mmCIF file of C-alpha atoms and ligand atoms in Angstrom:
data_model
loop_
_atom_site.group_PDB
_atom_site.id
_atom_site.type_symbol
_atom_site.label_atom_id
_atom_site.label_comp_id
_atom_site.label_asym_id
_atom_site.label_seq_id
_atom_site.Cartn_x
_atom_site.Cartn_y
_atom_site.Cartn_z
ATOM 1 C CA MET A 150 -0.044 20.279 26.819
ATOM 2 C CA ARG A 151 -2.990 20.612 29.226
ATOM 3 C CA ASP A 152 -2.727 20.390 32.820
ATOM 4 C CA ASP A 153 -5.292 17.317 32.680
ATOM 5 C CA ALA A 154 -3.036 15.148 30.116
ATOM 6 C CA VAL A 155 -1.931 12.424 32.741
ATOM 7 C CA ILE A 156 -5.602 12.180 34.053
ATOM 8 C CA ASP A 157 -6.445 11.810 30.109
ATOM 9 C CA ASP A 158 -3.893 9.797 29.295
ATOM 10 C CA ALA A 159 -4.873 7.573 32.058
ATOM 11 C CA ALA A 160 -8.444 7.448 30.806
ATOM 12 C CA VAL A 161 -7.408 7.384 27.420
ATOM 13 C CA VAL A 162 -5.410 3.932 28.297
ATOM 14 C CA ALA A 163 -8.601 2.024 30.326
ATOM 15 C CA ARG A 164 -10.621 2.996 27.821
ATOM 16 C CA LEU A 165 -8.646 1.170 24.358
ATOM 17 C CA ARG A 166 -7.721 -1.443 27.274
ATOM 18 C CA SER A 167 -11.765 -2.036 27.913
ATOM 19 C CA ALA A 168 -12.034 -2.341 24.039
ATOM 20 C CA GLY A 169 -9.681 -4.899 23.197
ATOM 21 C CA CYS A 170 -6.463 -3.032 22.303
ATOM 22 C CA VAL A 171 -3.445 -4.751 22.907
ATOM 23 C CA PHE A 172 -0.788 -1.955 22.797
ATOM 24 C CA ALA A 173 -3.338 0.895 25.109
ATOM 25 C CA GLU A 174 -0.097 2.505 25.456
ATOM 26 C CA ASP A 175 0.732 3.537 22.409
ATOM 27 C CA GLU A 176 -2.044 3.354 21.067
ATOM 28 C CA ALA A 177 -3.120 6.278 23.976
ATOM 29 C CA ALA A 178 0.059 8.922 22.913
ATOM 30 C CA LEU A 179 -1.071 8.732 18.819
ATOM 31 C CA LEU A 180 -4.441 9.696 19.768
ATOM 32 C CA LEU A 181 -3.663 12.358 22.766
ATOM 33 C CA SER A 182 -1.055 14.028 20.640
ATOM 34 C CA ALA A 183 -3.337 13.548 17.451
ATOM 35 C CA ALA A 184 -6.183 15.651 19.418
ATOM 36 C CA THR A 185 -6.660 19.177 19.601
ATOM 37 C CA SER A 186 -9.792 19.616 22.058
ATOM 38 C CA ARG A 187 -10.878 17.218 24.808
ATOM 39 C CA GLY A 188 -14.089 16.878 22.214
ATOM 40 C CA GLU A 189 -11.928 15.281 19.683
ATOM 41 C CA LEU A 190 -10.100 13.226 21.827
ATOM 42 C CA ASP A 191 -13.258 12.309 22.899
ATOM 43 C CA ALA A 192 -14.101 11.203 19.175
ATOM 44 C CA LEU A 193 -11.027 9.689 18.072
ATOM 45 C CA VAL A 194 -10.681 7.263 21.263
ATOM 46 C CA GLU A 195 -14.528 6.537 20.529
ATOM 47 C CA ARG A 196 -13.836 5.820 17.175
ATOM 48 C CA ARG A 197 -10.836 3.531 17.745
ATOM 49 C CA ALA A 198 -12.757 1.256 20.667
ATOM 50 C CA SER A 199 -15.449 0.727 17.786
ATOM 51 C CA GLY A 200 -13.065 -1.117 16.336
ATOM 52 C CA GLU A 201 -11.536 1.506 13.151
ATOM 53 C CA PRO A 202 -7.956 1.066 12.306
ATOM 54 C CA LEU A 203 -5.732 3.431 14.664
ATOM 55 C CA GLU A 204 -4.331 5.117 11.332
ATOM 56 C CA GLN A 205 -7.972 5.948 9.847
ATOM 57 C CA VAL A 206 -8.628 7.698 13.326
ATOM 58 C CA VAL A 207 -4.940 9.713 13.767
ATOM 59 C CA GLY A 208 -5.353 10.495 9.948
ATOM 60 C CA TRP A 209 -1.707 8.956 9.201
ATOM 61 C CA ALA A 210 0.101 5.641 9.115
ATOM 62 C CA GLU A 211 4.225 5.437 8.948
ATOM 63 C CA PHE A 212 5.601 3.619 6.060
ATOM 64 C CA ALA A 213 8.909 2.954 5.168
ATOM 65 C CA GLY A 214 10.245 5.466 7.357
ATOM 66 C CA LEU A 215 7.136 8.336 5.815
ATOM 67 C CA ARG A 216 4.193 9.956 7.197
ATOM 68 C CA ILE A 217 1.609 8.661 4.571
ATOM 69 C CA LEU A 218 -1.795 10.522 4.994
ATOM 70 C CA VAL A 219 -4.224 7.379 5.547
ATOM 71 C CA ASP A 220 -8.572 8.934 4.961
ATOM 72 C CA PRO A 221 -11.561 6.897 6.512
ATOM 73 C CA GLY A 222 -12.034 4.058 4.132
ATOM 74 C CA VAL A 223 -8.974 3.938 2.950
ATOM 75 C CA PHE A 224 -6.528 1.000 2.785
ATOM 76 C CA VAL A 225 -3.846 1.169 5.706
ATOM 77 C CA PRO A 226 -0.728 0.476 3.601
ATOM 78 C CA ARG A 227 1.084 -2.973 5.595
ATOM 79 C CA ARG A 228 4.405 -3.481 6.731
ATOM 80 C CA ARG A 229 4.830 -5.834 5.040
ATOM 81 C CA SER A 230 4.808 -4.356 1.862
ATOM 82 C CA GLU A 231 8.174 -2.001 2.393
ATOM 83 C CA PHE A 232 9.760 -5.747 1.938
ATOM 84 C CA LEU A 233 8.701 -4.605 -2.108
ATOM 85 C CA VAL A 234 9.288 -1.401 -1.747
ATOM 86 C CA SER A 235 13.465 -2.177 -0.835
ATOM 87 C CA VAL A 236 13.185 -5.174 -4.032
ATOM 88 C CA ALA A 237 12.161 -2.437 -6.172
ATOM 89 C CA VAL A 238 14.122 -0.109 -5.516
ATOM 90 C CA GLY A 239 16.851 -2.760 -5.484
ATOM 91 C CA LEU A 240 15.654 -3.820 -8.941
ATOM 92 C CA ALA A 241 15.481 -0.264 -10.198
ATOM 93 C CA GLY A 242 19.030 0.824 -9.134
ATOM 94 C CA TRP A 243 21.001 -2.124 -10.530
ATOM 95 C CA ARG A 244 19.469 -1.521 -13.608
ATOM 96 C CA PRO A 245 21.829 -0.480 -16.692
ATOM 97 C CA GLY A 246 20.595 2.623 -19.012
ATOM 98 C CA ASN A 247 20.228 4.663 -15.400
ATOM 99 C CA ARG A 248 20.352 7.502 -17.896
ATOM 100 C CA GLU A 249 17.348 8.701 -17.393
ATOM 101 C CA ILE A 250 15.143 9.340 -14.803
ATOM 102 C CA PRO A 251 12.671 6.114 -13.786
ATOM 103 C CA VAL A 252 9.866 6.181 -14.583
ATOM 104 C CA VAL A 253 7.331 4.559 -11.288
ATOM 105 C CA VAL A 254 4.237 3.671 -11.533
ATOM 106 C CA ASP A 255 1.984 2.305 -8.789
ATOM 107 C CA LEU A 256 -1.176 0.556 -9.512
ATOM 108 C CA CYS A 257 -3.866 0.020 -7.172
ATOM 109 C CA CYS A 258 -2.227 2.434 -5.420
ATOM 110 C CA GLY A 259 -4.643 3.045 -2.299
ATOM 111 C CA THR A 260 -2.544 5.631 -0.332
ATOM 112 C CA GLY A 261 0.232 5.897 -2.679
ATOM 113 C CA ALA A 262 2.303 5.034 -0.014
ATOM 114 C CA LEU A 263 4.578 2.344 -2.066
ATOM 115 C CA GLY A 264 4.897 3.992 -5.179
ATOM 116 C CA LEU A 265 6.001 7.318 -2.959
ATOM 117 C CA ALA A 266 8.397 4.760 -1.097
ATOM 118 C CA VAL A 267 9.984 3.893 -4.294
ATOM 119 C CA ALA A 268 9.913 7.261 -5.030
ATOM 120 C CA ASN A 269 11.823 7.902 -1.676
ATOM 121 C CA GLY A 270 14.299 5.107 -1.827
ATOM 122 C CA LEU A 271 15.703 6.528 -5.423
ATOM 123 C CA ALA A 272 16.185 9.733 -3.721
ATOM 124 C CA GLY A 273 13.256 11.806 -5.265
ATOM 125 C CA TRP A 274 15.104 10.989 -9.017
ATOM 126 C CA ALA A 275 11.717 9.369 -9.768
ATOM 127 C CA ASP A 276 9.245 9.855 -12.094
ATOM 128 C CA LEU A 277 5.963 8.759 -10.372
ATOM 129 C CA HIS A 278 2.199 7.855 -11.420
ATOM 130 C CA ALA A 279 -0.360 5.989 -9.280
ATOM 131 C CA ALA A 280 -3.455 4.902 -10.138
ATOM 132 C CA ASP A 281 -6.747 3.560 -8.326
ATOM 133 C CA LEU A 282 -10.529 2.206 -9.211
ATOM 134 C CA ASP A 283 -11.259 3.741 -5.937
ATOM 135 C CA PRO A 284 -12.365 7.584 -5.869
ATOM 136 C CA ALA A 285 -11.720 8.276 -2.289
ATOM 137 C CA ALA A 286 -8.337 5.861 -2.474
ATOM 138 C CA ALA A 287 -7.311 8.206 -5.588
ATOM 139 C CA ALA A 288 -8.327 11.662 -3.678
ATOM 140 C CA CYS A 289 -6.250 10.062 -0.666
ATOM 141 C CA ALA A 290 -3.121 9.275 -3.115
ATOM 142 C CA ARG A 291 -3.030 13.130 -4.583
ATOM 143 C CA ARG A 292 -2.792 14.273 -1.033
ATOM 144 C CA ASN A 293 0.498 12.063 -0.548
ATOM 145 C CA VAL A 294 1.689 11.505 -4.092
ATOM 146 C CA GLU A 295 0.842 15.154 -5.821
ATOM 147 C CA PRO A 296 3.367 16.763 -2.622
ATOM 148 C CA ALA A 297 6.294 15.105 -4.020
ATOM 149 C CA GLY A 298 5.737 15.721 -7.829
ATOM 150 C CA GLY A 299 3.934 12.673 -8.715
ATOM 151 C CA GLN A 300 0.742 12.293 -10.664
ATOM 152 C CA VAL A 301 -2.336 10.494 -9.528
ATOM 153 C CA TYR A 302 -5.649 8.584 -11.704
ATOM 154 C CA VAL A 303 -8.661 6.630 -11.013
ATOM 155 C CA GLY A 304 -9.570 3.516 -13.073
ATOM 156 C CA ASP A 305 -9.228 0.463 -14.102
ATOM 157 C CA LEU A 306 -5.374 -0.991 -13.932
ATOM 158 C CA PHE A 307 -3.712 0.241 -16.707
ATOM 159 C CA GLY A 308 -6.827 1.950 -18.772
ATOM 160 C CA ALA A 309 -6.532 4.979 -15.835
ATOM 161 C CA LEU A 310 -2.863 5.891 -17.016
ATOM 162 C CA PRO A 311 -2.324 8.150 -20.406
ATOM 163 C CA GLY A 312 -1.469 6.831 -23.438
ATOM 164 C CA GLY A 313 1.969 8.605 -23.179
ATOM 165 C CA LEU A 314 3.360 6.051 -20.239
ATOM 166 C CA ARG A 315 3.000 2.708 -22.458
ATOM 167 C CA GLY A 316 6.190 1.370 -23.126
ATOM 168 C CA ARG A 317 7.719 3.354 -20.566
ATOM 169 C CA ALA A 318 7.118 2.360 -16.688
ATOM 170 C CA ASP A 319 10.837 1.234 -15.333
ATOM 171 C CA ILE A 320 9.388 -0.134 -12.087
ATOM 172 C CA LEU A 321 5.932 -1.191 -12.365
ATOM 173 C CA ILE A 322 3.920 -2.240 -9.087
ATOM 174 C CA CYS A 323 0.696 -3.586 -8.377
ATOM 175 C CA ASN A 324 -0.021 -4.507 -4.937
ATOM 176 C CA ALA A 325 -3.868 -5.489 -5.862
ATOM 177 C CA PRO A 326 -6.034 -7.264 -3.585
ATOM 178 C CA TYR A 327 -5.212 -10.610 -3.194
ATOM 179 C CA VAL A 328 -7.084 -12.108 -0.845
ATOM 180 C CA PRO A 329 -9.086 -15.142 -2.460
ATOM 181 C CA THR A 330 -13.460 -14.158 -1.869
ATOM 182 C CA GLY A 331 -13.605 -17.397 0.296
ATOM 183 C CA ASP A 332 -11.159 -15.965 2.998
ATOM 184 C CA VAL A 333 -12.454 -12.290 3.082
ATOM 185 C CA ALA A 334 -14.557 -13.426 5.426
ATOM 186 C CA PHE A 335 -11.989 -14.544 8.015
ATOM 187 C CA LEU A 336 -9.481 -11.556 7.868
ATOM 188 C CA PRO A 337 -9.592 -9.233 11.446
ATOM 189 C CA ALA A 338 -12.571 -7.551 11.651
ATOM 190 C CA GLU A 339 -10.774 -4.548 11.034
ATOM 191 C CA ALA A 340 -9.924 -4.769 7.711
ATOM 192 C CA ARG A 341 -13.561 -6.258 6.896
ATOM 193 C CA ASP A 342 -15.323 -3.608 8.239
ATOM 194 C CA HIS A 343 -12.914 -0.609 7.844
ATOM 195 C CA GLU A 344 -11.192 -1.165 4.363
ATOM 196 C CA PRO A 345 -13.481 -1.562 1.026
ATOM 197 C CA LEU A 346 -14.356 -5.116 -0.373
ATOM 198 C CA VAL A 347 -12.461 -3.608 -3.406
ATOM 199 C CA ALA A 348 -9.491 -3.357 -1.452
ATOM 200 C CA LEU A 349 -9.046 -7.043 -0.234
ATOM 201 C CA ASP A 350 -10.961 -9.324 -2.855
ATOM 202 C CA GLY A 351 -9.081 -10.759 -5.338
ATOM 203 C CA GLY A 352 -11.343 -13.171 -6.604
ATOM 204 C CA LEU A 353 -11.831 -17.055 -6.652
ATOM 205 C CA ASP A 354 -8.070 -17.503 -6.611
ATOM 206 C CA GLY A 355 -7.148 -14.535 -4.830
ATOM 207 C CA LEU A 356 -5.439 -13.761 -8.266
ATOM 208 C CA ALA A 357 -7.779 -12.419 -10.737
ATOM 209 C CA ILE A 358 -6.853 -8.913 -10.837
ATOM 210 C CA LEU A 359 -2.661 -9.675 -10.698
ATOM 211 C CA ARG A 360 -3.649 -11.996 -13.619
ATOM 212 C CA ARG A 361 -4.889 -9.023 -15.664
ATOM 213 C CA ALA A 362 -1.943 -6.823 -14.686
ATOM 214 C CA ALA A 363 0.502 -9.403 -15.976
ATOM 215 C CA SER A 364 -1.207 -9.947 -18.992
ATOM 216 C CA ASP A 365 -1.037 -5.860 -20.400
ATOM 217 C CA ALA A 366 1.857 -5.148 -18.803
ATOM 218 C CA PRO A 367 4.379 -6.069 -21.097
ATOM 219 C CA GLY A 368 3.234 -3.283 -23.270
ATOM 220 C CA TRP A 369 3.780 -0.450 -20.498
ATOM 221 C CA LEU A 370 7.092 -1.755 -19.302
ATOM 222 C CA ALA A 371 10.105 -0.026 -20.536
ATOM 223 C CA PRO A 372 13.091 -2.232 -22.293
ATOM 224 C CA GLY A 373 14.476 -4.369 -18.975
ATOM 225 C CA GLY A 374 10.991 -2.959 -16.630
ATOM 226 C CA VAL A 375 9.930 -4.788 -13.771
ATOM 227 C CA LEU A 376 7.209 -5.598 -12.751
ATOM 228 C CA LEU A 377 6.341 -6.201 -9.031
ATOM 229 C CA VAL A 378 3.289 -7.722 -7.219
ATOM 230 C CA GLU A 379 2.412 -9.141 -3.884
ATOM 231 C CA THR A 380 1.051 -12.173 -3.240
ATOM 232 C CA SER A 381 1.027 -15.262 -0.216
ATOM 233 C CA ASP A 382 3.653 -17.924 -0.658
ATOM 234 C CA ARG A 383 1.407 -20.364 -1.948
ATOM 235 C CA GLN A 384 -0.546 -18.007 -4.512
ATOM 236 C CA ALA A 385 4.008 -17.220 -5.512
ATOM 237 C CA PRO A 386 3.723 -20.367 -8.359
ATOM 238 C CA GLU A 387 0.743 -19.608 -10.072
ATOM 239 C CA MET A 388 1.433 -16.028 -10.381
ATOM 240 C CA THR A 389 5.575 -16.561 -11.294
ATOM 241 C CA GLY A 390 3.401 -18.949 -14.442
ATOM 242 C CA ALA A 391 1.177 -16.420 -15.558
ATOM 243 C CA MET A 392 4.013 -13.493 -16.040
ATOM 244 C CA ALA A 393 5.815 -16.061 -18.031
ATOM 245 C CA ALA A 394 3.134 -16.674 -19.807
ATOM 246 C CA ALA A 395 3.280 -12.847 -20.417
ATOM 247 C CA GLY A 396 6.547 -12.879 -21.147
ATOM 248 C CA LEU A 397 8.154 -11.762 -18.471
ATOM 249 C CA SER A 398 10.782 -13.231 -16.312
ATOM 250 C CA PRO A 399 9.336 -13.963 -13.595
ATOM 251 C CA ALA A 400 11.187 -14.622 -9.740
ATOM 252 C CA ILE A 401 10.171 -15.165 -6.488
ATOM 253 C CA HIS A 402 11.487 -13.024 -3.441
ATOM 254 C CA THR A 403 10.769 -13.677 0.364
ATOM 255 C CA ASP A 404 11.142 -12.217 3.421
ATOM 256 C CA GLU A 405 10.709 -14.672 6.623
ATOM 257 C CA ASP A 406 11.065 -11.175 8.951
ATOM 258 C CA TRP A 407 7.974 -9.695 7.296
ATOM 259 C CA GLY A 408 6.407 -13.282 5.944
ATOM 260 C CA ALA A 409 6.231 -11.296 2.424
ATOM 261 C CA THR A 410 6.629 -12.645 -0.540
ATOM 262 C CA VAL A 411 6.904 -10.895 -3.813
ATOM 263 C CA VAL A 412 6.651 -11.940 -7.733
ATOM 264 C CA THR A 413 8.947 -9.818 -10.027
ATOM 265 C CA GLY A 414 8.444 -10.031 -13.848
ATOM 266 C CA ARG A 415 10.817 -8.468 -16.006
ATOM 267 C CA ALA A 416 10.977 -7.337 -19.495
ATOM 268 C CA ALA A 417 13.369 -7.949 -22.277
ATOM 269 C CA ASP A 418 16.149 -5.784 -22.407
ATOM 270 C CA ARG A 419 15.752 -4.279 -26.771
HETATM 271 C C1 LIG B 187 -4.793 -4.286 -1.386
HETATM 272 S S1 LIG B 187 -5.080 -2.976 -1.447
HETATM 273 C C2 LIG B 187 -3.149 -2.240 -1.550
HETATM 274 C C3 LIG B 187 -3.511 -0.668 -1.654
HETATM 275 C C4 LIG B 187 -1.700 -0.053 -1.788
HETATM 276 N N1 LIG B 187 -1.464 -0.668 -3.006
HETATM 277 C C5 LIG B 187 -1.116 -0.505 -0.985
HETATM 278 O O1 LIG B 187 -0.486 -1.264 -0.738
HETATM 279 O O2 LIG B 187 -1.058 0.017 0.379
HETATM 280 C C6 LIG B 187 -5.766 -2.742 -3.386
HETATM 281 C C7 LIG B 187 -6.085 -1.086 -3.940
HETATM 282 O O3 LIG B 187 -6.487 -1.685 -5.025
HETATM 283 C C8 LIG B 187 -7.397 -1.152 -5.519
HETATM 284 N N2 LIG B 187 -7.789 -1.640 -6.712
HETATM 285 C C9 LIG B 187 -8.951 -2.783 -6.726
HETATM 286 N N3 LIG B 187 -9.448 -3.345 -8.145
HETATM 287 C C10 LIG B 187 -8.900 -2.278 -8.611
HETATM 288 C C11 LIG B 187 -8.559 -2.785 -9.831
HETATM 289 N N4 LIG B 187 -9.253 -3.470 -11.476
HETATM 290 N N5 LIG B 187 -7.751 -1.388 -10.833
HETATM 291 C C12 LIG B 187 -7.528 -0.114 -10.259
HETATM 292 N N6 LIG B 187 -7.328 -0.447 -8.582
HETATM 293 C C13 LIG B 187 -8.233 -1.324 -7.998
HETATM 294 C C14 LIG B 187 -8.322 -0.911 -4.286
HETATM 295 O O4 LIG B 187 -9.174 0.724 -4.537
HETATM 296 C C15 LIG B 187 -7.412 -1.009 -3.183
HETATM 297 O O5 LIG B 187 -6.927 0.985 -3.084
#
């Protein structure tokens, strides 16, 4: 630690507080530990003070007990999505026929945090595949997923996946954008200014991408496999309808603490 660390600490807290950061002390501690020089510290503090998400500034986010690398311009995994992870792990554990390593597919993966956390929740006992339309997100996901033995692809939903995965996904996560187009303007500036529109805008009613995912999922799910998506509580009934229309058995899961809603659709056991 530098001798002037205490002075830096107070100055950084003051700068962050003046920029409107509510948790200025905690954020200052993270920025101080991320910087390796005074110049770098100044640059990081100014990026944060100008509204860039803390996770993009320090380069990582905590998610489900894991340290996930986050690149600038890539969607920051939200803590409420830990609920989807816990539902996925529970459903994977419940399935009969665990004789083989479960195949976990994470579509619209962003940093890859959710698939990685599910694999971690299965004690690493998973064949992990992740994909995203945005090459920057896929590059970030590669840095997280490949060291854990997973693979990352670039492309539109299932179009990104190798054909060999057809009919093999035991757990199929798709945390796609689900904000209705008209509501994007009301998101916090941190999201609007520093996360790409493709990561936020879910179309007219927010379900455009998720409907496509539900419709095509049966071709990629293993017998008894489950599709899991996050929605708002208002969107959940419409999403269960889309799952049912695709031939999946739908269910809604909610967690009041996180304010999270997850819709699942299970393929028939054959
Ligand atoms: C809300 S972010 C979620 C990222 C990640 N699943 C998470 O929870 O942290 C949505 C992600 O979906 C990706 N995306 C949007 N449309 C897509 C599509 N048609 N096919 C694949 N990925 C898409 C975006 O690039 C973005 O990374």
